[in-house]
Amino acid sequence: MMSDQALLQSIQLGNVSLKNRIVMAPMTRCRADNEKNAPEQKHVDYYTQRTGAGLIITEGSEVAPGGRGYPNVAGIYNDAQEAGWKKVVESVHKADGKIFLQLWHVGRMSLPDYHDGKKPWAPSAINPETEMRNAQGEKKQTVTPHAMSIEEIKMVVESFGEAAGRAKRAGFDGVEIHSSNGYLLHQFFNKNSNTRTDEYGGSMENRSRIFFEVLEAIKQHFPEGNIGCRFNPSLHGTFGIEATEESIPFFEYIMDRLNRHHLAYVHLSEPFTDVSDVDYLVTDIAKHFRPIYKGNLMINNEFDRESGNQVIEEGHADCVAFGKLFISNPDLPRRFDLKAETAEWNEDTFYTPGREGYTDYPTLKEKRTLEA
């Protein structure tokens, strides 16, 4: 592609060179409907179709059985899953793509149904008071989770390290730590979900301790330049998280600490809901955190070609991650290059099994051929 669009310029993220700044965002798709919850040929096809992206970040991949909270997610804790992801990576690389695996533990955002009737784990025994779906697709209310012991926290940190080792053997270019959207690490960050009084609760240093321990565990397998992390500083009222007056200062603290590291990138989300009337939250995340974090900054949520180019041109971000647009437009970078129309997605097939709404969206070339 020869273009003067900011999104289509190459960039170096740590140790990884990208052909453009268009990133495929991590998106749960619930397609691993097999006994081992391992990636299959349809996963290979899905990710390979989207290798026009400068970087693909996979769906969140559970680092341990205890990290499950959604049906049919392709994890990274058994041999079949590792082998399945290896096939995905090999195909993506053959198509000149780059791919990171997102490492995920949902914590209390789960149901006993996924854990043989036992309570899901969390920093504190506080119910997120929301609904989740079990493996049969039935909506159920969440329960008061099990408050993790120090030993159990260490076990989870170790599971992130072991998952990173599997990701390395599968050939991934890097990994992204899912420390966002109300899942386990975010639960430790938030004072409403973490009321611990030990070294993992209270101060900002203590509440971020598990994140930095996870980072160190992953560094046993990947250098920092092949590691990214994701945060959602203004998350409020969704995924069981209620923000506090300390939420933004906390993420300012963690960003400042990350300046001492040399990560591939930090991935931030603009607010998922309207927080303009919440005076202690930030409505423009990229603009707010760009002066604080000195490394590569990735931003996502509701961007299109115009706003994506603009946020890079204004210097507020280095890359933009696109989610839903990549679902229905496997050739999204090509469409941006041509300034062509983009296809609409079908939300009814976001989380259904099979290939419908997964690998059957046509490229622009295929669409025009069908219309000819």
GROMACS .gro file of C-alpha atoms in nm:
model
  372
    1MET     CA    1   0.000   0.000   0.000
    2MET     CA    2   0.125   0.347  -0.092
    3SER     CA    3  -0.069   0.601   0.109
    4ASP     CA    4  -0.023   0.922   0.303
    5GLN     CA    5  -0.283   0.811   0.560
    6ALA     CA    6  -0.134   0.796   0.910
    7LEU     CA    7  -0.295   0.458   0.974
    8LEU     CA    8  -0.112   0.307   0.679
    9GLN     CA    9   0.239   0.407   0.783
   10SER     CA   10   0.477   0.145   0.920
   11ILE     CA   11   0.589   0.150   1.283
   12GLN     CA   12   0.823  -0.034   1.520
   13LEU     CA   13   0.653  -0.164   1.835
   14GLY     CA   14   0.932  -0.277   2.062
   15ASN     CA   15   1.092  -0.573   1.886
   16VAL     CA   16   0.813  -0.606   1.629
   17SER     CA   17   0.797  -0.422   1.296
   18LEU     CA   18   0.447  -0.349   1.165
   19LYS     CA   19   0.358  -0.272   0.804
   20ASN     CA   20   0.080  -0.037   0.918
   21ARG     CA   21  -0.076   0.102   1.235
   22ILE     CA   22  -0.409  -0.075   1.195
   23VAL     CA   23  -0.446  -0.334   1.470
   24MET     CA   24  -0.708  -0.605   1.492
   25ALA     CA   25  -0.845  -0.573   1.844
   26PRO     CA   26  -0.890  -0.876   2.070
   27MET     CA   27  -1.249  -0.998   2.048
   28THR     CA   28  -1.414  -1.292   2.222
   29ARG     CA   29  -1.587  -1.504   1.953
   30CYS     CA   30  -1.664  -1.834   2.136
   31ARG     CA   31  -1.582  -2.059   1.838
   32ALA     CA   32  -1.373  -2.333   2.003
   33ASP     CA   33  -1.668  -2.569   2.046
   34ASN     CA   34  -1.470  -2.887   2.098
   35GLU     CA   35  -1.382  -3.098   2.401
   36LYS     CA   36  -1.043  -2.930   2.456
   37ASN     CA   37  -1.158  -2.577   2.365
   38ALA     CA   38  -0.873  -2.565   2.114
   39PRO     CA   39  -0.844  -2.353   1.799
   40GLU     CA   40  -0.962  -2.536   1.484
   41GLN     CA   41  -0.936  -2.480   1.109
   42LYS     CA   42  -1.200  -2.207   1.123
   43HIS     CA   43  -0.973  -2.013   1.363
   44VAL     CA   44  -0.686  -2.055   1.118
   45ASP     CA   45  -0.902  -1.920   0.837
   46TYR     CA   46  -1.047  -1.634   1.045
   47TYR     CA   47  -0.714  -1.491   1.153
   48THR     CA   48  -0.542  -1.554   0.819
   49GLN     CA   49  -0.818  -1.361   0.639
   50ARG     CA   50  -0.723  -1.055   0.848
   51THR     CA   51  -0.346  -1.051   0.801
   52GLY     CA   52  -0.366  -0.715   0.626
   53ALA     CA   53  -0.357  -0.570   0.978
   54GLY     CA   54  -0.023  -0.444   1.099
   55LEU     CA   55  -0.085  -0.654   1.410
   56ILE     CA   56  -0.349  -0.907   1.506
   57ILE     CA   57  -0.428  -0.943   1.877
   58THR     CA   58  -0.618  -1.265   1.936
   59GLU     CA   59  -0.930  -1.312   2.139
   60GLY     CA   60  -0.859  -1.337   2.510
   61SER     CA   61  -0.714  -1.683   2.574
   62GLU     CA   62  -0.764  -1.824   2.922
   63VAL     CA   63  -0.439  -1.900   3.102
   64ALA     CA   64  -0.593  -2.171   3.324
   65PRO     CA   65  -0.921  -2.363   3.360
   66GLY     CA   66  -0.995  -2.145   3.663
   67GLY     CA   67  -0.982  -1.839   3.439
   68ARG     CA   68  -1.285  -1.941   3.233
   69GLY     CA   69  -1.604  -1.737   3.220
   70TYR     CA   70  -1.740  -1.774   2.868
   71PRO     CA   71  -1.835  -2.077   2.655
   72ASN     CA   72  -1.612  -2.217   2.381
   73VAL     CA   73  -1.317  -1.984   2.426
   74ALA     CA   74  -0.985  -2.104   2.282
   75GLY     CA   75  -0.758  -2.123   2.586
   76ILE     CA   76  -0.381  -2.165   2.620
   77TYR     CA   77  -0.348  -2.410   2.911
   78ASN     CA   78  -0.341  -2.754   2.747
   79ASP     CA   79  -0.145  -2.926   2.471
   80ALA     CA   80  -0.435  -2.932   2.221
   81GLN     CA   81  -0.482  -2.558   2.258
   82GLU     CA   82  -0.113  -2.491   2.212
   83ALA     CA   83  -0.110  -2.709   1.900
   84GLY     CA   84  -0.420  -2.535   1.763
   85TRP     CA   85  -0.274  -2.190   1.815
   86LYS     CA   86   0.051  -2.304   1.651
   87LYS     CA   87  -0.142  -2.376   1.331
   88VAL     CA   88  -0.302  -2.030   1.349
   89VAL     CA   89   0.037  -1.861   1.394
   90GLU     CA   90   0.202  -2.056   1.113
   91SER     CA   91  -0.073  -1.958   0.871
   92VAL     CA   92  -0.069  -1.593   0.978
   93HIS     CA   93   0.309  -1.576   0.937
   94LYS     CA   94   0.290  -1.743   0.596
   95ALA     CA   95   0.052  -1.462   0.492
   96ASP     CA   96   0.301  -1.197   0.617
   97GLY     CA   97   0.104  -1.118   0.932
   98LYS     CA   98   0.209  -1.046   1.290
   99ILE     CA   99   0.010  -1.185   1.582
  100PHE     CA  100   0.006  -1.147   1.962
  101LEU     CA  101  -0.188  -1.377   2.196
  102GLN     CA  102  -0.397  -1.201   2.460
  103LEU     CA  103  -0.356  -1.371   2.800
  104TRP     CA  104  -0.677  -1.370   3.005
  105HIS     CA  105  -0.818  -1.463   3.345
  106VAL     CA  106  -1.176  -1.349   3.408
  107GLY     CA  107  -1.169  -1.373   3.789
  108ARG     CA  108  -1.515  -1.315   3.938
  109MET     CA  109  -1.673  -1.252   3.595
  110SER     CA  110  -1.769  -1.617   3.578
  111LEU     CA  111  -2.014  -1.875   3.710
  112PRO     CA  112  -1.975  -2.188   3.925
  113ASP     CA  113  -2.097  -2.377   3.615
  114TYR     CA  114  -1.747  -2.339   3.467
  115HIS     CA  115  -1.571  -2.462   3.781
  116ASP     CA  116  -1.748  -2.785   3.880
  117GLY     CA  117  -1.983  -2.592   4.106
  118LYS     CA  118  -1.705  -2.409   4.292
  119LYS     CA  119  -1.695  -2.033   4.323
  120PRO     CA  120  -1.480  -1.834   4.080
  121TRP     CA  121  -1.175  -1.658   4.226
  122ALA     CA  122  -1.136  -1.287   4.288
  123PRO     CA  123  -0.930  -1.052   4.506
  124SER     CA  124  -1.221  -1.013   4.751
  125ALA     CA  125  -1.553  -1.184   4.818
  126ILE     CA  126  -1.761  -0.918   4.642
  127ASN     CA  127  -2.029  -1.012   4.389
  128PRO     CA  128  -2.006  -0.810   4.063
  129GLU     CA  129  -2.387  -0.830   4.052
  130THR     CA  130  -2.421  -0.895   3.682
  131GLU     CA  131  -2.533  -1.171   3.446
  132MET     CA  132  -2.313  -1.419   3.262
  133ARG     CA  133  -2.393  -1.703   3.023
  134ASN     CA  134  -2.310  -2.063   3.102
  135ALA     CA  135  -2.188  -2.321   2.850
  136GLN     CA  136  -2.549  -2.386   2.741
  137GLY     CA  137  -2.607  -2.017   2.670
  138GLU     CA  138  -2.832  -1.965   2.970
  139LYS     CA  139  -2.808  -1.632   3.152
  140LYS     CA  140  -2.735  -1.660   3.522
  141GLN     CA  141  -2.660  -1.418   3.802
  142THR     CA  142  -2.302  -1.404   3.922
  143VAL     CA  143  -2.223  -1.522   4.274
  144THR     CA  144  -2.009  -1.394   4.557
  145PRO     CA  145  -1.662  -1.518   4.455
  146HIS     CA  146  -1.394  -1.691   4.658
  147ALA     CA  147  -1.138  -1.443   4.796
  148MET     CA  148  -0.798  -1.565   4.682
  149SER     CA  149  -0.529  -1.658   4.930
  150ILE     CA  150  -0.171  -1.542   4.881
  151GLU     CA  151  -0.085  -1.892   4.760
  152GLU     CA  152  -0.368  -1.882   4.507
  153ILE     CA  153  -0.252  -1.544   4.379
  154LYS     CA  154   0.094  -1.691   4.324
  155MET     CA  155  -0.065  -1.984   4.140
  156VAL     CA  156  -0.244  -1.747   3.901
  157VAL     CA  157   0.072  -1.546   3.841
  158GLU     CA  158   0.249  -1.873   3.760
  159SER     CA  159  -0.031  -1.970   3.521
  160PHE     CA  160   0.025  -1.649   3.323
  161GLY     CA  161   0.392  -1.742   3.296
  162GLU     CA  162   0.313  -2.097   3.187
  163ALA     CA  163   0.065  -1.967   2.928
  164ALA     CA  164   0.331  -1.729   2.795
  165GLY     CA  165   0.564  -2.027   2.760
  166ARG     CA  166   0.302  -2.209   2.554
  167ALA     CA  167   0.249  -1.896   2.343
  168LYS     CA  168   0.623  -1.881   2.279
  169ARG     CA  169   0.633  -2.245   2.170
  170ALA     CA  170   0.332  -2.183   1.944
  171GLY     CA  171   0.536  -1.915   1.767
  172PHE     CA  172   0.347  -1.598   1.861
  173ASP     CA  173   0.526  -1.269   1.797
  174GLY     CA  174   0.431  -1.158   2.146
  175VAL     CA  175   0.158  -1.151   2.408
  176GLU     CA  176  -0.081  -0.894   2.550
  177ILE     CA  177  -0.170  -0.897   2.921
  178HIS     CA  178  -0.547  -0.852   2.956
  179SER     CA  179  -0.557  -0.621   3.257
  180SER     CA  180  -0.879  -0.448   3.151
  181ASN     CA  181  -1.258  -0.459   3.124
  182GLY     CA  182  -1.340  -0.578   3.474
  183TYR     CA  183  -1.148  -0.906   3.462
  184LEU     CA  184  -0.915  -1.043   3.728
  185LEU     CA  185  -0.626  -0.796   3.713
  186HIS     CA  186  -0.866  -0.503   3.682
  187GLN     CA  187  -1.050  -0.639   3.986
  188PHE     CA  188  -0.729  -0.606   4.185
  189PHE     CA  189  -0.686  -0.248   4.061
  190ASN     CA  190  -1.032  -0.126   4.164
  191LYS     CA  191  -1.104  -0.033   4.527
  192ASN     CA  192  -1.467  -0.139   4.497
  193SER     CA  193  -1.369  -0.494   4.400
  194ASN     CA  194  -1.049  -0.517   4.607
  195THR     CA  195  -1.085  -0.459   4.981
  196ARG     CA  196  -0.783  -0.666   5.082
  197THR     CA  197  -0.563  -0.551   5.370
  198ASP     CA  198  -0.251  -0.751   5.279
  199GLU     CA  199   0.023  -0.674   5.025
  200TYR     CA  200  -0.228  -0.702   4.737
  201GLY     CA  201  -0.473  -0.441   4.868
  202GLY     CA  202  -0.489  -0.086   4.992
  203SER     CA  203  -0.221   0.128   4.831
  204MET     CA  204  -0.175   0.173   4.457
  205GLU     CA  205   0.153  -0.014   4.479
  206ASN     CA  206  -0.018  -0.309   4.646
  207ARG     CA  207  -0.318  -0.319   4.412
  208SER     CA  208  -0.090  -0.317   4.108
  209ARG     CA  209   0.145  -0.578   4.255
  210ILE     CA  210  -0.016  -0.876   4.081
  211PHE     CA  211   0.012  -0.704   3.742
  212PHE     CA  212   0.385  -0.645   3.777
  213GLU     CA  213   0.436  -0.999   3.907
  214VAL     CA  214   0.251  -1.128   3.598
  215LEU     CA  215   0.475  -0.911   3.381
  216GLU     CA  216   0.786  -1.060   3.542
  217ALA     CA  217   0.650  -1.414   3.494
  218ILE     CA  218   0.588  -1.348   3.125
  219LYS     CA  219   0.936  -1.199   3.084
  220GLN     CA  220   1.078  -1.546   3.152
  221HIS     CA  221   0.953  -1.632   2.802
  222PHE     CA  222   0.926  -1.305   2.606
  223PRO     CA  223   1.143  -0.992   2.624
  224GLU     CA  224   0.959  -0.673   2.718
  225GLY     CA  225   0.970  -0.556   2.355
  226ASN     CA  226   0.734  -0.843   2.267
  227ILE     CA  227   0.484  -0.774   2.546
  228GLY     CA  228   0.185  -0.539   2.545
  229CYS     CA  229  -0.083  -0.473   2.805
  230ARG     CA  230  -0.438  -0.344   2.795
  231PHE     CA  231  -0.619  -0.107   3.035
  232ASN     CA  232  -0.960   0.060   3.050
  233PRO     CA  233  -0.916   0.358   3.287
  234SER     CA  234  -1.269   0.504   3.263
  235LEU     CA  235  -1.462   0.176   3.280
  236HIS     CA  236  -1.771   0.249   3.488
  237GLY     CA  237  -2.097   0.064   3.533
  238THR     CA  238  -2.013  -0.230   3.305
  239PHE     CA  239  -1.831  -0.562   3.354
  240GLY     CA  240  -1.903  -0.534   3.725
  241ILE     CA  241  -1.674  -0.233   3.776
  242GLU     CA  242  -1.778   0.088   3.947
  243ALA     CA  243  -1.509   0.352   3.913
  244THR     CA  244  -1.391   0.563   4.204
  245GLU     CA  245  -1.231   0.905   4.243
  246GLU     CA  246  -0.899   0.721   4.251
  247SER     CA  247  -0.945   0.530   3.925
  248ILE     CA  248  -0.772   0.782   3.697
  249PRO     CA  249  -0.490   0.858   3.945
  250PHE     CA  250  -0.434   0.482   3.976
  251PHE     CA  251  -0.383   0.440   3.602
  252GLU     CA  252  -0.164   0.750   3.594
  253TYR     CA  253   0.048   0.577   3.858
  254ILE     CA  254   0.068   0.250   3.665
  255MET     CA  255   0.152   0.428   3.337
  256ASP     CA  256   0.430   0.618   3.506
  257ARG     CA  257   0.572   0.293   3.644
  258LEU     CA  258   0.554   0.135   3.299
  259ASN     CA  259   0.784   0.410   3.170
  260ARG     CA  260   1.062   0.220   3.351
  261HIS     CA  261   0.996  -0.078   3.128
  262HIS     CA  262   1.033  -0.112   2.752
  263LEU     CA  263   0.709  -0.277   2.643
  264ALA     CA  264   0.598  -0.313   2.283
  265TYR     CA  265   0.295  -0.098   2.364
  266VAL     CA  266   0.024  -0.001   2.609
  267HIS     CA  267  -0.329  -0.055   2.476
  268LEU     CA  268  -0.599   0.177   2.614
  269SER     CA  269  -0.975   0.193   2.560
  270GLU     CA  270  -1.182   0.506   2.531
  271PRO     CA  271  -1.487   0.497   2.765
  272PHE     CA  272  -1.735   0.219   2.690
  273THR     CA  273  -2.024   0.429   2.827
  274ASP     CA  274  -2.100   0.800   2.856
  275VAL     CA  275  -1.901   0.921   3.157
  276SER     CA  276  -1.924   1.293   3.079
  277ASP     CA  277  -2.129   1.352   3.395
  278VAL     CA  278  -1.876   1.170   3.617
  279ASP     CA  279  -1.640   1.450   3.714
  280TYR     CA  280  -1.361   1.222   3.836
  281LEU     CA  281  -1.334   1.024   3.509
  282VAL     CA  282  -1.172   1.113   3.176
  283THR     CA  283  -1.371   1.127   2.852
  284ASP     CA  284  -1.068   1.147   2.619
  285ILE     CA  285  -0.835   0.869   2.728
  286ALA     CA  286  -0.574   0.896   2.452
  287LYS     CA  287  -0.533   1.270   2.493
  288HIS     CA  288  -0.509   1.241   2.872
  289PHE     CA  289  -0.255   0.959   2.894
  290ARG     CA  290  -0.034   1.045   2.596
  291PRO     CA  291   0.176   1.298   2.797
  292ILE     CA  292   0.216   1.047   3.082
  293TYR     CA  293   0.321   0.732   2.895
  294LYS     CA  294   0.636   0.771   2.685
  295GLY     CA  295   0.621   0.442   2.493
  296ASN     CA  296   0.399   0.327   2.207
  297LEU     CA  297   0.034   0.397   2.279
  298MET     CA  298  -0.249   0.201   2.116
  299ILE     CA  299  -0.609   0.322   2.145
  300ASN     CA  300  -0.943   0.160   2.066
  301ASN     CA  301  -1.322   0.180   2.086
  302GLU     CA  302  -1.551   0.318   1.816
  303PHE     CA  303  -1.281   0.449   1.582
  304ASP     CA  304  -1.325   0.457   1.204
  305ARG     CA  305  -1.085   0.549   0.925
  306GLU     CA  306  -1.122   0.924   0.973
  307SER     CA  307  -1.101   0.934   1.353
  308GLY     CA  308  -0.825   0.672   1.352
  309ASN     CA  309  -0.609   0.882   1.121
  310GLN     CA  310  -0.688   1.192   1.324
  311VAL     CA  311  -0.585   1.052   1.663
  312ILE     CA  312  -0.246   0.951   1.518
  313GLU     CA  313  -0.197   1.277   1.327
  314GLU     CA  314  -0.267   1.477   1.644
  315GLY     CA  315  -0.003   1.275   1.828
  316HIS     CA  316  -0.237   1.122   2.087
  317ALA     CA  317  -0.173   0.760   1.980
  318ASP     CA  318   0.065   0.556   1.767
  319CYS     CA  319  -0.172   0.277   1.660
  320VAL     CA  320  -0.547   0.222   1.654
  321ALA     CA  321  -0.716  -0.111   1.729
  322PHE     CA  322  -1.040  -0.188   1.545
  323GLY     CA  323  -1.283  -0.452   1.667
  324LYS     CA  324  -1.627  -0.480   1.509
  325LEU     CA  325  -1.506  -0.331   1.180
  326PHE     CA  326  -1.261  -0.622   1.151
  327ILE     CA  327  -1.538  -0.874   1.210
  328SER     CA  328  -1.728  -0.772   0.897
  329ASN     CA  329  -1.433  -0.643   0.694
  330PRO     CA  330  -1.154  -0.902   0.679
  331ASP     CA  331  -0.969  -0.674   0.436
  332LEU     CA  332  -1.014  -0.359   0.648
  333PRO     CA  333  -0.670  -0.204   0.573
  334ARG     CA  334  -0.732  -0.243   0.199
  335ARG     CA  335  -1.070  -0.074   0.232
  336PHE     CA  336  -0.910   0.211   0.429
  337ASP     CA  337  -0.640   0.245   0.162
  338LEU     CA  338  -0.906   0.278  -0.109
  339LYS     CA  339  -1.133   0.488   0.114
  340ALA     CA  340  -1.398   0.234   0.023
  341GLU     CA  341  -1.722   0.155   0.200
  342THR     CA  342  -1.714  -0.083   0.494
  343ALA     CA  343  -1.959  -0.369   0.549
  344GLU     CA  344  -2.197  -0.381   0.845
  345TRP     CA  345  -2.159  -0.654   1.105
  346ASN     CA  346  -2.431  -0.885   1.237
  347GLU     CA  347  -2.435  -0.881   1.616
  348ASP     CA  348  -2.656  -1.191   1.624
  349THR     CA  349  -2.357  -1.401   1.511
  350PHE     CA  350  -2.086  -1.248   1.730
  351TYR     CA  351  -2.080  -1.544   1.973
  352THR     CA  352  -2.250  -1.827   1.785
  353PRO     CA  353  -2.070  -2.151   1.690
  354GLY     CA  354  -1.967  -2.240   1.337
  355ARG     CA  355  -1.850  -2.026   1.047
  356GLU     CA  356  -2.152  -1.802   0.996
  357GLY     CA  357  -2.059  -1.447   1.090
  358TYR     CA  358  -1.701  -1.562   1.140
  359THR     CA  359  -1.522  -1.656   0.817
  360ASP     CA  360  -1.797  -1.583   0.563
  361TYR     CA  361  -1.775  -1.202   0.537
  362PRO     CA  362  -1.651  -1.124   0.183
  363THR     CA  363  -1.360  -0.899   0.099
  364LEU     CA  364  -1.427  -0.592  -0.113
  365LYS     CA  365  -1.289  -0.774  -0.417
  366GLU     CA  366  -1.511  -1.075  -0.354
  367LYS     CA  367  -1.813  -0.853  -0.299
  368ARG     CA  368  -1.760  -0.665  -0.624
  369THR     CA  369  -1.711  -0.991  -0.811
  370LEU     CA  370  -2.041  -1.122  -0.675
  371GLU     CA  371  -2.215  -0.798  -0.776
  372ALA     CA  372  -2.068  -0.795  -1.127
   0.00000   0.00000   0.00000
